[in-house]
Short mmCIF file of C-alpha atoms and ligand atoms in Angstrom, two decimals:
data_model
loop_
_atom_site.label_atom_id
_atom_site.label_comp_id
_atom_site.label_asym_id
_atom_site.label_seq_id
_atom_site.Cartn_x
_atom_site.Cartn_y
_atom_site.Cartn_z
CA MET A 1 50.48 116.30 174.65
CA ASN A 2 46.89 116.61 174.83
CA PHE A 3 45.75 118.94 177.87
CA GLU A 4 42.17 119.34 179.48
CA LEU A 5 40.90 121.27 182.15
CA THR A 6 37.73 120.18 183.88
CA THR A 7 36.06 120.98 187.22
CA LEU A 8 36.36 117.88 189.40
CA THR A 9 35.77 116.97 193.13
CA LEU A 10 37.87 114.58 194.98
CA SER A 11 35.05 112.26 195.03
CA ALA A 12 34.87 112.51 191.16
CA ALA A 13 38.47 112.15 190.98
CA SER A 14 38.07 108.71 192.79
CA SER A 15 36.39 107.25 189.75
CA GLN A 16 38.53 108.84 187.01
CA LYS A 17 39.90 106.11 185.16
CA CYS A 18 43.74 106.77 184.17
CA ASP A 19 47.34 105.59 184.28
CA ALA A 20 47.92 108.10 187.27
CA LEU A 21 45.89 110.16 189.54
CA ILE A 22 48.21 112.97 191.12
CA VAL A 23 46.27 114.84 194.00
CA LEU A 24 48.11 118.01 195.25
CA VAL A 25 47.25 118.46 198.51
CA PRO A 26 48.19 121.75 200.71
CA GLU A 27 48.74 121.79 204.44
CA GLY A 28 45.85 122.33 206.55
CA VAL A 29 43.58 120.26 203.76
CA LYS A 30 40.26 119.31 205.34
CA PRO A 31 39.45 115.82 203.85
CA GLY A 32 35.57 115.14 202.66
CA LYS A 33 33.94 111.87 202.31
CA ASP A 34 35.16 110.44 199.30
CA ALA A 35 37.48 107.56 198.60
CA VAL A 36 40.58 109.41 198.28
CA SER A 37 39.79 111.61 201.07
CA ALA A 38 39.48 108.66 203.35
CA ILE A 39 42.75 107.20 202.55
CA LEU A 40 44.39 110.71 202.86
CA ALA A 41 42.82 111.29 206.14
CA GLN A 42 44.13 107.76 207.44
CA ALA A 43 47.61 108.50 205.97
CA LEU A 44 47.72 111.89 207.73
CA LYS A 45 46.55 110.72 210.77
CA SER A 46 48.97 107.67 210.99
CA GLY A 47 51.79 110.15 209.97
CA ASP A 48 52.61 108.05 206.70
CA LEU A 49 52.31 111.27 204.68
CA GLU A 50 53.69 114.69 205.43
CA LEU A 51 52.13 117.75 203.22
CA LYS A 52 55.41 119.41 202.64
CA ALA A 53 56.15 119.88 199.11
CA GLY A 54 58.03 117.18 197.62
CA LYS A 55 56.60 114.61 199.98
CA ASN A 56 54.28 112.27 198.62
CA LEU A 57 52.60 108.59 199.30
CA GLN A 58 51.90 106.12 196.32
CA ILE A 59 48.79 103.80 196.19
CA TYR A 60 48.39 101.17 193.58
CA ALA A 61 45.41 99.39 192.32
CA SER A 62 43.12 99.93 194.98
CA PRO A 63 39.55 98.62 194.48
CA LEU A 64 38.26 102.19 195.99
CA LEU A 65 39.73 104.10 193.10
CA ALA A 66 39.46 103.93 189.23
CA ALA A 67 43.00 105.21 188.52
CA ARG A 68 45.83 102.25 188.34
CA ARG A 69 47.95 104.34 190.33
CA VAL A 70 47.10 107.38 192.90
CA ILE A 71 49.87 109.70 194.44
CA LEU A 72 49.09 111.96 197.44
CA ALA A 73 51.32 114.63 196.68
CA GLY A 74 52.14 117.62 199.28
CA THR A 75 51.89 121.03 198.17
CA GLY A 76 52.88 122.74 201.23
CA ASP A 77 51.88 126.27 201.36
CA GLY A 78 50.20 125.85 197.76
CA SER A 79 52.42 128.57 196.33
CA VAL A 80 53.91 128.05 192.58
CA ARG A 81 57.24 127.06 194.07
CA SER A 82 55.61 124.23 195.99
CA VAL A 83 53.54 123.04 192.96
CA ARG A 84 56.64 122.81 190.96
CA LEU A 85 58.56 120.92 193.44
CA ALA A 86 55.51 118.44 194.12
CA LEU A 87 55.75 117.42 190.66
CA ALA A 88 59.04 117.31 190.16
CA ALA A 89 59.10 114.79 192.92
CA VAL A 90 56.79 112.50 190.66
CA ALA A 91 58.76 113.22 187.52
CA ASN A 92 59.35 109.41 186.93
CA VAL A 93 55.57 108.72 187.00
CA LEU A 94 55.03 111.37 184.07
CA LYS A 95 58.04 110.14 182.14
CA SER A 96 57.08 106.49 182.49
CA PRO A 97 56.34 104.28 179.03
CA LYS A 98 53.51 102.92 180.92
CA VAL A 99 51.66 106.53 182.02
CA LYS A 100 49.21 107.33 178.95
CA LYS A 101 46.81 109.30 180.69
CA ALA A 102 47.59 111.33 183.89
CA VAL A 103 44.87 113.48 185.89
CA VAL A 104 46.45 116.01 188.21
CA VAL A 105 43.59 117.26 190.56
CA PHE A 106 43.97 119.92 193.14
CA ALA A 107 42.53 119.32 196.69
CA GLY A 108 41.39 122.80 197.62
CA LYS A 109 41.40 125.91 195.84
CA ALA A 110 43.75 126.49 192.88
CA SER A 111 44.85 129.70 191.54
CA GLY A 112 45.46 130.41 188.03
CA GLU A 113 49.26 130.62 188.46
CA ALA A 114 49.06 127.12 190.37
CA VAL A 115 47.39 125.74 187.63
CA ALA A 116 49.54 127.36 184.91
CA THR A 117 52.48 125.85 187.02
CA ALA A 118 51.04 122.40 186.77
CA VAL A 119 50.57 122.33 183.26
CA GLN A 120 54.22 123.59 182.30
CA CYS A 121 55.82 121.34 184.81
CA CYS A 122 53.92 118.26 183.43
CA ALA A 123 54.89 119.23 180.06
CA ASP A 124 58.44 119.94 180.98
CA LEU A 125 58.84 116.86 183.08
CA SER A 126 57.55 114.59 180.70
CA TYR A 127 59.62 115.80 177.77
CA VAL A 128 62.46 113.42 176.96
CA TYR A 129 64.78 114.10 173.90
CA THR A 130 64.88 111.23 171.48
CA THR A 131 65.26 112.42 168.00
CA THR A 132 68.92 111.39 167.64
CA LYS A 133 68.82 107.89 169.89
CA SER A 134 68.17 104.74 168.22
CA LYS A 135 66.62 103.05 171.27
CA ALA A 136 64.87 105.38 173.66
CA GLU A 137 61.60 104.39 174.48
CA PRO A 138 59.35 107.45 173.83
CA VAL A 139 57.47 109.28 176.55
CA ALA A 140 53.81 108.03 176.36
CA LEU A 141 52.04 110.75 178.15
CA ALA A 142 49.36 111.65 175.71
CA ARG A 143 46.75 113.40 177.80
CA LEU A 144 46.94 115.29 181.15
CA VAL A 145 43.52 116.30 182.52
CA VAL A 146 43.72 119.09 185.30
CA GLY A 147 40.83 118.97 187.56
CA VAL A 148 40.14 122.20 189.92
CA GLU A 149 37.15 123.20 191.75
CA ASP A 150 36.06 125.80 189.66
CA SER A 151 37.42 125.64 186.07
CA ALA A 152 35.70 128.71 184.42
CA LYS A 153 37.89 130.85 186.81
CA VAL A 154 41.31 129.30 185.77
CA LYS A 155 40.40 128.92 181.92
CA SER A 156 42.29 131.93 180.65
CA ALA A 157 45.73 131.17 182.68
CA PHE A 158 45.21 127.35 181.46
CA ASP A 159 45.05 128.11 177.82
CA MET A 160 48.28 130.54 177.90
CA ALA A 161 50.09 127.55 179.80
CA CYS A 162 49.07 125.14 177.19
CA ALA A 163 50.28 127.56 174.39
CA VAL A 164 53.49 128.12 176.36
CA ALA A 165 53.97 124.31 176.96
CA LYS A 166 53.61 123.81 173.23
CA GLY A 167 55.96 126.55 172.50
CA VAL A 168 58.46 125.73 174.91
CA GLY A 169 58.50 122.23 173.64
CA PHE A 170 59.03 123.07 170.24
CA ALA A 171 62.03 125.26 171.08
CA ARG A 172 63.93 122.84 173.37
CA GLU A 173 63.43 120.23 170.82
CA TRP A 174 65.24 122.40 168.03
CA ALA A 175 67.66 123.69 170.17
CA ASN A 176 68.69 120.25 171.58
CA ARG A 177 69.16 118.74 168.09
CA PRO A 178 72.75 118.52 167.15
CA ALA A 179 74.13 121.14 164.85
CA ASN A 180 74.41 118.28 161.95
CA HIS A 181 70.55 117.66 162.89
CA ALA A 182 69.61 121.39 163.04
CA THR A 183 71.32 123.26 160.02
CA PRO A 184 70.15 126.75 158.86
CA THR A 185 68.40 124.89 155.95
CA MET A 186 66.66 122.66 158.63
CA LEU A 187 65.71 125.44 160.96
CA ALA A 188 64.06 127.12 157.89
CA ASN A 189 62.13 124.06 156.87
CA ALA A 190 60.73 123.75 160.73
CA ALA A 191 59.61 127.54 160.50
CA LYS A 192 57.80 126.78 157.19
CA GLY A 193 56.01 123.61 159.00
CA LEU A 194 54.72 126.44 161.14
CA THR A 195 52.64 127.82 158.43
CA THR A 196 48.82 127.70 159.26
CA THR A 197 45.86 130.23 159.29
CA GLY A 198 47.24 133.36 160.00
CA ILE A 199 50.80 132.78 160.09
CA THR A 200 53.14 133.02 156.84
CA CYS A 201 56.76 131.95 156.42
CA LYS A 202 59.27 133.29 153.67
CA VAL A 203 62.90 132.00 153.62
CA HIS A 204 65.50 134.00 151.89
CA GLY A 205 68.75 132.52 150.63
CA PRO A 206 72.50 133.95 150.60
CA ALA A 207 71.78 135.74 146.98
CA GLU A 208 68.80 137.60 148.68
CA VAL A 209 70.63 138.28 151.51
CA ALA A 210 73.64 139.64 149.70
CA LYS A 211 71.03 141.60 147.33
CA LEU A 212 69.67 143.01 150.68
CA GLY A 213 73.33 144.16 151.65
CA MET A 214 73.48 142.22 154.96
CA GLY A 215 77.53 142.39 154.94
CA ALA A 216 77.97 141.63 158.56
CA PHE A 217 75.44 138.59 158.25
CA LEU A 218 77.31 137.36 155.30
CA ALA A 219 80.72 137.63 156.80
CA VAL A 220 79.74 135.36 159.73
CA ALA A 221 78.48 132.70 156.99
CA GLN A 222 80.99 132.84 154.57
CA GLY A 223 83.55 130.12 156.48
CA SER A 224 80.64 127.45 156.31
CA ALA A 225 80.02 124.97 153.95
CA GLU A 226 76.27 125.06 155.27
CA GLN A 227 74.09 127.86 153.34
CA LEU A 228 72.86 130.53 155.29
CA ARG A 229 69.36 131.07 156.00
CA PHE A 230 67.06 134.50 156.78
CA ILE A 231 64.04 133.27 158.06
CA GLU A 232 60.78 135.73 158.14
CA LEU A 233 57.58 134.37 159.90
CA ARG A 234 54.40 136.50 160.29
CA TYR A 235 51.54 136.08 162.34
CA ASN A 236 48.46 138.28 161.68
CA GLY A 237 46.38 138.33 164.68
CA ALA A 238 45.25 141.80 164.68
CA ALA A 239 44.01 144.69 162.26
CA LYS A 240 46.61 145.23 159.42
CA SER A 241 46.60 148.66 160.62
CA GLU A 242 48.36 147.87 164.16
CA ALA A 243 52.07 147.82 164.05
CA PRO A 244 53.63 144.61 164.71
CA VAL A 245 55.88 143.61 167.30
CA VAL A 246 59.04 142.25 165.85
CA LEU A 247 61.16 139.34 167.35
CA ILE A 248 64.62 138.42 166.23
CA GLY A 249 66.24 135.25 167.32
CA LYS A 250 70.08 135.02 167.17
CA GLY A 251 70.37 131.37 165.01
CA ILE A 252 73.87 130.21 165.19
CA THR A 253 73.36 126.79 164.48
CA PHE A 254 76.92 126.19 165.55
CA ASP A 255 79.59 128.38 167.13
CA THR A 256 83.16 127.68 166.86
CA GLY A 257 84.23 131.27 167.16
CA GLY A 258 85.75 131.25 163.67
CA ILE A 259 89.30 132.13 163.07
CA SER A 260 89.15 133.40 166.91
CA LEU A 261 88.47 129.53 167.57
CA LYS A 262 86.87 129.06 170.81
CA PRO A 263 88.77 126.30 173.51
CA ALA A 264 87.84 122.46 172.94
CA ALA A 265 86.15 122.36 176.63
CA GLU A 266 82.38 122.24 176.08
CA MET A 267 82.40 123.69 172.76
CA ASP A 268 79.68 121.06 171.83
CA GLU A 269 77.25 123.36 173.86
CA MET A 270 77.70 125.79 171.09
CA LYS A 271 74.76 123.93 169.26
CA PHE A 272 72.68 125.78 171.57
CA ASP A 273 73.84 129.12 170.10
CA MET A 274 70.53 128.89 168.12
CA GLY A 275 68.37 129.18 171.27
CA GLY A 276 67.30 132.55 170.12
CA ALA A 277 66.23 131.31 167.27
CA ALA A 278 64.33 128.26 168.79
CA SER A 279 62.31 130.46 171.17
CA VAL A 280 61.27 132.58 168.16
CA LEU A 281 59.87 129.36 166.47
CA GLY A 282 58.65 128.43 170.07
CA VAL A 283 56.54 131.46 170.17
CA PHE A 284 55.03 130.86 166.61
CA ALA A 285 54.10 127.60 167.69
CA ALA A 286 52.34 128.93 170.73
CA LEU A 287 50.72 131.73 168.91
CA ALA A 288 49.00 129.21 166.46
CA GLU A 289 47.60 127.66 169.64
CA LEU A 290 46.63 130.67 171.56
CA ARG A 291 45.74 133.43 168.61
CA PRO A 292 46.15 136.29 170.43
CA ALA A 293 44.99 139.68 168.87
CA VAL A 294 48.32 141.06 167.92
CA ASN A 295 50.55 141.39 164.93
CA VAL A 296 54.29 139.56 165.09
CA VAL A 297 56.91 139.46 162.65
CA GLY A 298 59.77 136.91 163.64
CA LEU A 299 63.20 137.25 162.03
CA ILE A 300 65.90 134.68 162.28
CA PRO A 301 69.33 134.84 160.65
CA ALA A 302 70.75 131.26 160.52
CA CYS A 303 74.24 130.31 159.96
CA GLU A 304 77.13 128.59 161.03
CA ASN A 305 80.39 130.21 162.49
CA MET A 306 83.29 128.42 161.12
CA PRO A 307 87.07 128.53 160.62
CA ASP A 308 88.09 128.10 157.13
CA GLY A 309 89.90 129.34 154.16
CA LYS A 310 87.27 131.45 153.27
CA ALA A 311 86.47 132.60 156.74
CA VAL A 312 86.39 136.27 157.76
CA LYS A 313 89.36 137.20 159.53
CA PRO A 314 90.29 139.43 162.56
CA GLY A 315 90.44 143.10 161.33
CA ASP A 316 88.28 142.45 158.15
CA VAL A 317 85.98 145.36 157.57
CA VAL A 318 82.53 144.76 156.43
CA THR A 319 79.50 146.81 155.53
CA SER A 320 76.39 146.31 157.36
CA MET A 321 73.10 146.85 155.70
CA ASN A 322 72.45 150.23 157.08
CA GLY A 323 75.86 151.20 155.85
CA GLN A 324 77.87 151.31 158.88
CA THR A 325 81.40 149.53 158.42
CA ILE A 326 82.30 147.35 161.16
CA GLU A 327 85.98 146.19 162.14
CA ILE A 328 85.66 142.32 163.14
CA LEU A 329 88.28 142.28 165.77
CA ASN A 330 87.02 139.01 166.97
CA THR A 331 85.31 136.43 164.83
CA ASP A 332 83.69 134.98 168.05
CA ALA A 333 81.68 137.95 168.52
CA GLU A 334 79.31 136.95 165.51
CA GLY A 335 75.86 136.88 167.06
CA ARG A 336 76.08 141.12 167.02
CA LEU A 337 77.06 140.65 163.28
CA VAL A 338 73.82 138.60 162.38
CA LEU A 339 71.71 140.62 164.62
CA CYS A 340 72.53 144.20 163.26
CA ASP A 341 71.55 143.18 159.90
CA ALA A 342 68.19 141.79 160.92
CA ILE A 343 67.64 145.00 163.08
CA THR A 344 68.04 146.99 160.32
CA TYR A 345 65.73 144.83 158.17
CA ALA A 346 63.15 144.84 160.91
CA ALA A 347 62.68 148.66 160.51
CA ARG A 348 60.69 148.24 157.12
CA PHE A 349 57.77 146.57 159.40
CA LYS A 350 57.75 149.95 161.41
CA PRO A 351 57.61 147.98 164.58
CA GLN A 352 55.75 149.12 167.62
CA ALA A 353 58.35 147.19 169.69
CA LEU A 354 61.41 145.17 168.63
CA VAL A 355 62.71 142.47 170.84
CA ASP A 356 65.87 140.31 169.78
CA ILE A 357 66.55 137.34 171.87
CA ALA A 358 70.13 136.04 171.60
CA THR A 359 72.85 133.66 173.53
CA LEU A 360 74.92 136.59 173.09
CA THR A 361 77.69 136.79 175.68
CA GLY A 362 79.57 134.70 178.07
CA ALA A 363 79.70 137.80 180.16
CA CYS A 364 75.78 137.93 180.86
CA VAL A 365 76.21 134.45 182.42
CA ILE A 366 79.00 135.79 184.80
CA ALA A 367 76.86 138.59 185.72
CA LEU A 368 73.63 136.91 186.00
CA GLY A 369 74.30 133.48 186.54
CA ASN A 370 71.48 130.71 184.94
CA GLN A 371 68.41 132.20 186.84
CA ARG A 372 67.48 135.43 185.17
CA SER A 373 67.74 136.47 181.27
CA GLY A 374 69.67 139.89 180.94
CA LEU A 375 67.38 142.52 179.84
CA PHE A 376 68.64 145.68 177.86
CA ALA A 377 66.16 148.36 176.53
CA SER A 378 66.06 151.69 175.09
CA ASP A 379 62.52 152.16 176.05
CA ASP A 380 61.63 152.15 179.68
CA ALA A 381 57.88 151.14 179.08
CA LEU A 382 58.75 148.47 177.02
CA ALA A 383 61.35 147.19 179.90
CA ALA A 384 58.64 147.15 182.29
CA GLN A 385 56.28 144.96 180.08
CA LEU A 386 58.89 142.64 179.44
CA GLN A 387 59.98 142.52 183.29
CA ALA A 388 56.49 142.20 184.20
CA ALA A 389 55.81 139.51 181.61
CA GLY A 390 58.66 137.44 183.08
CA ASP A 391 57.59 137.82 186.42
CA ALA A 392 54.19 136.54 185.46
CA ALA A 393 55.38 133.65 183.29
CA GLN A 394 57.97 132.68 186.05
CA ASP A 395 60.52 133.15 183.28
CA LEU A 396 62.48 135.83 184.70
CA CYS A 397 64.94 138.60 183.64
CA TRP A 398 66.81 141.33 185.05
CA ARG A 399 67.30 144.94 183.73
CA MET A 400 70.93 145.87 182.83
CA PRO A 401 72.09 149.46 181.98
CA LEU A 402 72.85 150.95 178.52
CA ASP A 403 74.69 154.35 179.47
CA ASP A 404 76.18 155.64 176.21
CA GLU A 405 79.84 155.73 178.09
CA TYR A 406 79.60 151.62 177.88
CA GLY A 407 79.72 152.28 174.16
CA GLU A 408 82.87 154.31 174.01
CA GLY A 409 85.10 151.01 173.85
CA LEU A 410 83.83 149.92 170.53
CA ARG A 411 85.64 152.82 168.83
CA SER A 412 87.96 151.60 165.59
CA ASN A 413 90.53 153.05 163.84
CA PHE A 414 89.62 151.40 160.81
CA ALA A 415 85.78 151.38 160.65
CA ASP A 416 82.79 153.27 162.00
CA VAL A 417 82.78 150.64 164.81
CA ALA A 418 84.40 147.60 166.30
CA ASN A 419 82.77 144.55 166.68
CA VAL A 420 84.19 144.11 170.33
CA ALA A 421 85.19 146.06 173.43
CA GLY A 422 87.31 145.16 176.17
CA ARG A 423 86.63 142.41 178.46
CA ALA A 424 84.70 144.78 181.20
CA GLY A 425 80.73 144.84 180.91
CA GLY A 426 80.69 142.44 178.04
CA ALA A 427 77.03 141.64 178.06
CA ILE A 428 76.49 145.50 177.94
CA THR A 429 79.04 146.61 175.33
CA ALA A 430 77.53 143.90 172.95
CA ALA A 431 73.98 145.27 173.47
CA LYS A 432 75.53 148.91 172.92
CA PHE A 433 76.84 147.68 169.70
CA LEU A 434 73.45 146.44 168.80
CA GLN A 435 71.65 149.68 169.66
CA ARG A 436 73.66 151.57 167.07
CA PHE A 437 71.39 149.60 164.58
CA THR A 438 67.93 150.39 166.03
CA GLY A 439 67.28 154.18 165.19
CA SER A 440 64.32 155.24 166.63
CA MET A 441 62.60 151.74 167.17
CA PRO A 442 61.47 151.06 170.81
CA TRP A 443 63.98 148.16 171.25
CA ALA A 444 64.90 145.51 173.89
CA HIS A 445 67.41 142.67 173.75
CA LEU A 446 67.24 139.62 175.83
CA ASP A 447 70.55 138.07 176.75
CA ILE A 448 69.66 134.54 177.16
CA ALA A 449 73.57 132.93 177.14
CA GLY A 450 72.77 131.78 180.97
CA THR A 451 69.16 130.50 180.62
CA ALA A 452 68.58 128.91 177.34
CA TRP A 453 70.26 125.48 178.14
CA LYS A 454 71.74 123.78 181.06
CA SER A 455 74.86 122.26 181.46
CA GLY A 456 76.21 119.15 183.25
CA ALA A 457 74.25 116.10 183.85
CA ALA A 458 70.74 117.71 182.98
CA LYS A 459 72.47 119.28 179.91
CA GLY A 460 69.54 120.46 177.63
CA ALA A 461 67.64 123.16 176.37
CA THR A 462 65.14 125.24 178.70
CA GLY A 463 62.78 126.40 175.95
CA ARG A 464 63.26 130.09 177.61
CA PRO A 465 62.24 132.73 177.34
CA VAL A 466 59.02 131.48 175.15
CA GLY A 467 57.26 132.06 178.35
CA LEU A 468 58.02 135.40 179.08
CA LEU A 469 57.33 136.43 175.37
CA MET A 470 53.89 134.96 175.10
CA HIS A 471 52.92 136.67 178.14
CA TYR A 472 54.22 139.93 176.63
CA LEU A 473 52.49 139.35 173.59
CA ALA A 474 49.05 138.47 175.13
CA ASN A 475 49.42 141.60 177.17
CA VAL A 476 49.97 143.69 173.84
CA ALA A 477 46.80 142.13 172.54
CA GLY A 478 44.90 142.86 175.65
CA SER A 479 45.52 146.66 174.30
CA SER A 480 44.88 146.32 170.60
CA LYS A 481 41.87 146.03 168.51
CA PRO A 482 41.41 142.59 167.24
CA ALA A 483 41.24 141.46 163.60
CA PRO A 484 37.94 139.72 162.28
CA LYS A 485 38.27 136.13 163.35
CA PRO A 486 39.38 133.94 160.30
CA ALA A 487 37.84 130.28 160.59
CA ARG A 488 40.21 128.28 162.23
CA LYS A 489 41.75 125.63 159.88
CA LYS A 490 43.39 122.63 161.26
CA PRO A 491 47.26 123.00 161.36
CA VAL A 492 49.21 121.66 158.71
CA ALA A 493 50.83 118.20 159.56
CA ARG A 494 53.95 118.56 161.13
CA LYS A 495 56.24 116.91 163.31
CA THR A 496 55.64 118.37 166.60
CA ALA A 497 58.28 118.61 169.06
N1 BES B 501 77.66 132.16 171.54
C1 BES B 501 78.67 133.01 172.34
C2 BES B 501 78.18 133.43 173.77
C3 BES B 501 78.11 132.28 174.78
C4 BES B 501 79.33 131.80 175.35
C5 BES B 501 76.84 131.94 175.38
C6 BES B 501 79.39 130.84 176.30
C7 BES B 501 77.18 131.05 176.27
C8 BES B 501 78.16 130.49 176.73
C9 BES B 501 79.01 134.43 171.47
O1 BES B 501 78.85 134.27 170.35
C10 BES B 501 80.50 134.63 172.13
O2 BES B 501 81.18 133.79 171.56
N2 BES B 501 80.70 135.85 172.78
C11 BES B 501 81.93 136.26 172.97
C12 BES B 501 82.03 137.63 172.86
C13 BES B 501 83.35 138.05 173.22
C14 BES B 501 84.34 137.54 171.84
C15 BES B 501 83.51 139.66 173.01
C16 BES B 501 81.98 135.89 174.36
O3 BES B 501 81.17 136.03 175.20
O4 BES B 501 83.15 135.28 174.80
MN1 MN B 502 80.94 133.40 169.23
ZN1 ZN B 503 77.53 132.70 169.37
#
């Protein structure tokens, strides 16, 4: 989708040609003299329109207005939450195959936050998964114009929101694809498709991963007929001398549990077990748009976790890349096994911060539900930055503890460490396992098991936490030296999500 920000009065909005003009009207609005305002004043006076968020009134083919249909949508107190409710109530319009161009105009003042919310909601609501449907009518919305009183004031919030919308769309699309349409090899090809000025991509296969000594990652992949891929993306937006932020995304393209097989119910949802990987891809898609002055490395260990004659067995001991031996007591605790080797690999970049993103534990869903991602960090400053970025992006997380006592259950009689502890505090013990591989790097871990996708009737990927990560990276960029700007090349042709 194409987004455009413009300064637009209600009177100018009356003459905007489009398939849908959505006027966001807060309570206490003072209608002016233009055509939209006249209708609005009348509707309010007659009581046919309430301005509570979620209430609206539609007008069709009015000779006074250039738009084919106009929706007067109440936004109550004008808060971010109310703007979201107002737009959710017109989702059917945004999804309509007949609506190609929509204009969203704010009646009254609009904060940067509100504008960002409008962009993200319109992008989110107009996404419909069609890739593996034979007859689905694709969403037509190609152009969204956002009209505000003073566009200069909200420009940076708008730019960020557009980049995030792009990244979230990309992440949702890849996470939604079934495992046979999103194999490790296909994910690697999607990553290669993100290559553009300032973004490079290297893909390592099984032989290179073996040579690197990633015994834990190899152990997870060995039960699958699909070859593993280790994806390495780089975005250079700052001076070469600036240490990068390294992002690691768990890329289990399907998690059966392996020999420690999962129960059948809802096992299909384990196609979303590459949600962390999808979010890293989404971040790179967003970086290509926003181009902040920061260096970023994205690492994705991608493979399937399958039961097989060749699969790793409970009790097997493997040697990780950093030399620690691991007793694999439960083959369903595979995420930490692929991540630990990627973490060891990350050390070569001497990162200023290392953040891994993973649908790691069912226990995190029990602890925090589906609202906030679990945040674990060895570094208080990094934790605070990520928490604040989540708040700014409305992509929330919540810090969890990492006391060393939590790691005691990972003791093994046969290796340096076991890959699982008892049932209690499962999200924390998983994080403690990862922490053993982080050395002195400032590290944080986002457990997105509860936030990466929705179950039930609305089953589908959310694209979280692309928003949180982009806000974090933009903040890091704000405090580092920019590189000399390269001439901006057109992105290479790619299927965009
Ligand atoms: N991918 C799962 C975690 C998961 C489960 C995410 C359900 C979302 C919903 C992960 O690989 C896993 O299986 N974890 C186990 C760990 C256990 C064996 C210690 C879990 O959470 O049950
Ligand atoms: Mn598992
Ligand atoms: Zn998993």
